[in-house]
């Protein structure tokens, strides 16, 4: 039994990587699963349809805009700053802005 586990490798939601490669939706003409399909599987435990993956992709694209002030912060970073440090700065800035916005609404509506 232990040797079988070593032979098959990692499982995601009970499925092996080859099973996932076979079952998840692919882009038209593509040979590998779309990343949104793997995300769907990991979050829900279900194999998504191509339509579900397409809608998720559209939803992510609609949320992809970076606020201008975050772009300005990143533009001021030295070119040698590690990308993960830049990512951390961006997340912290957005989080602060969201917290400030929530606080503003609390003050207005209470």
Coordinates of C-alpha atoms in Angstrom, one line a residue:
X1 CA 0.0 0.0 0.0
X2 CA 2.8 2.5 0.9
X3 CA 4.6 1.8 -2.3
X4 CA 1.4 2.4 -4.3
X5 CA 1.2 5.9 -2.7
X6 CA 4.8 6.7 -3.5
X7 CA 4.2 5.6 -7.2
X8 CA 1.1 7.7 -7.8
X9 CA 2.3 11.0 -6.3
X10 CA 0.3 13.9 -5.0
X11 CA -3.5 13.8 -4.9
X12 CA -5.7 16.9 -4.9
X13 CA -9.2 16.3 -3.6
X14 CA -8.6 12.6 -4.1
X15 CA -7.5 12.9 -7.7
X16 CA -4.0 12.2 -9.1
X17 CA -2.3 14.8 -11.3
X18 CA -2.9 12.7 -14.4
X19 CA -6.6 12.4 -13.5
X20 CA -6.8 16.2 -13.0
X21 CA -5.0 16.8 -16.4
X22 CA -7.6 14.5 -18.0
X23 CA -10.8 15.8 -16.3
X24 CA -10.4 19.6 -15.9
X25 CA -11.5 22.0 -18.7
X26 CA -8.8 23.2 -21.1
X27 CA -8.6 26.3 -23.3
X28 CA -9.8 25.7 -26.9
X29 CA -6.8 24.0 -28.6
X30 CA -5.0 23.7 -25.3
X31 CA -3.6 20.5 -23.8
X32 CA -3.3 21.5 -20.2
X33 CA -6.0 22.4 -17.7
X34 CA -6.9 26.0 -17.1
X35 CA -5.6 27.3 -13.7
X36 CA -9.1 28.5 -12.8
X37 CA -10.3 24.9 -13.1
X38 CA -7.7 23.7 -10.5
X39 CA -8.7 26.6 -8.2
X40 CA -12.4 25.5 -8.5
X41 CA -11.5 21.9 -7.7
X42 CA -9.4 22.9 -4.7
X43 CA -12.1 25.2 -3.3
X44 CA -15.3 23.2 -4.0
X45 CA -14.1 19.6 -4.5
X46 CA -15.9 19.4 -7.8
X47 CA -14.8 19.3 -11.4
X48 CA -16.0 22.5 -13.0
X49 CA -17.6 22.8 -16.4
X50 CA -15.9 24.9 -19.1
X51 CA -18.6 27.5 -18.5
X52 CA -18.0 27.7 -14.8
X53 CA -14.2 28.2 -15.4
X54 CA -15.0 30.8 -18.0
X55 CA -17.2 32.8 -15.6
X56 CA -14.6 32.5 -12.8
X57 CA -12.0 33.9 -15.2
X58 CA -14.2 36.8 -16.2
X59 CA -14.9 37.5 -12.5
X60 CA -11.2 37.6 -11.8
X61 CA -10.5 39.8 -14.7
X62 CA -13.2 42.3 -13.6
X63 CA -11.4 42.5 -10.2
X64 CA -7.9 42.8 -11.6
X65 CA -7.6 46.6 -11.6
X66 CA -4.8 47.9 -9.4
X67 CA -5.6 51.2 -7.7
X68 CA -3.6 54.1 -9.0
X69 CA -2.0 54.8 -5.6
X70 CA -0.7 51.2 -5.5
X71 CA 0.8 51.6 -8.9
X72 CA 2.5 54.8 -7.7
X73 CA 3.9 53.0 -4.7
X74 CA 5.3 50.2 -6.8
X75 CA 6.7 52.7 -9.4
X76 CA 8.7 54.3 -6.5
X77 CA 10.4 50.9 -5.5
X78 CA 14.0 50.4 -6.5
X79 CA 14.3 48.1 -9.5
X80 CA 16.4 45.7 -7.3
X81 CA 13.5 45.2 -4.8
X82 CA 12.4 41.6 -4.7
X83 CA 9.0 40.9 -6.4
X84 CA 7.7 39.4 -3.2
X85 CA 8.6 42.6 -1.3
X86 CA 6.7 44.6 -3.9
X87 CA 3.7 42.2 -3.6
X88 CA 3.8 42.6 0.2
X89 CA 3.8 46.4 -0.2
X90 CA 0.8 46.3 -2.6
X91 CA -1.2 44.0 -0.4
X92 CA -0.6 46.1 2.7
X93 CA -1.5 49.3 0.8
X94 CA -4.8 47.8 -0.5
X95 CA -5.6 46.3 2.8
X96 CA -5.1 49.7 4.5
X97 CA -7.3 51.4 1.9
X98 CA -10.1 48.8 2.4
X99 CA -9.9 49.2 6.2
X100 CA -10.1 53.0 5.8
X101 CA -13.1 52.7 3.5
X102 CA -14.9 50.3 5.9
X103 CA -14.2 52.7 8.8
X104 CA -15.6 55.6 6.7
X105 CA -18.8 53.7 6.1
X106 CA -19.2 52.8 9.8
X107 CA -18.8 56.4 10.8
X108 CA -21.3 57.6 8.2
X109 CA -24.0 54.9 8.7
X110 CA -23.9 54.5 12.5

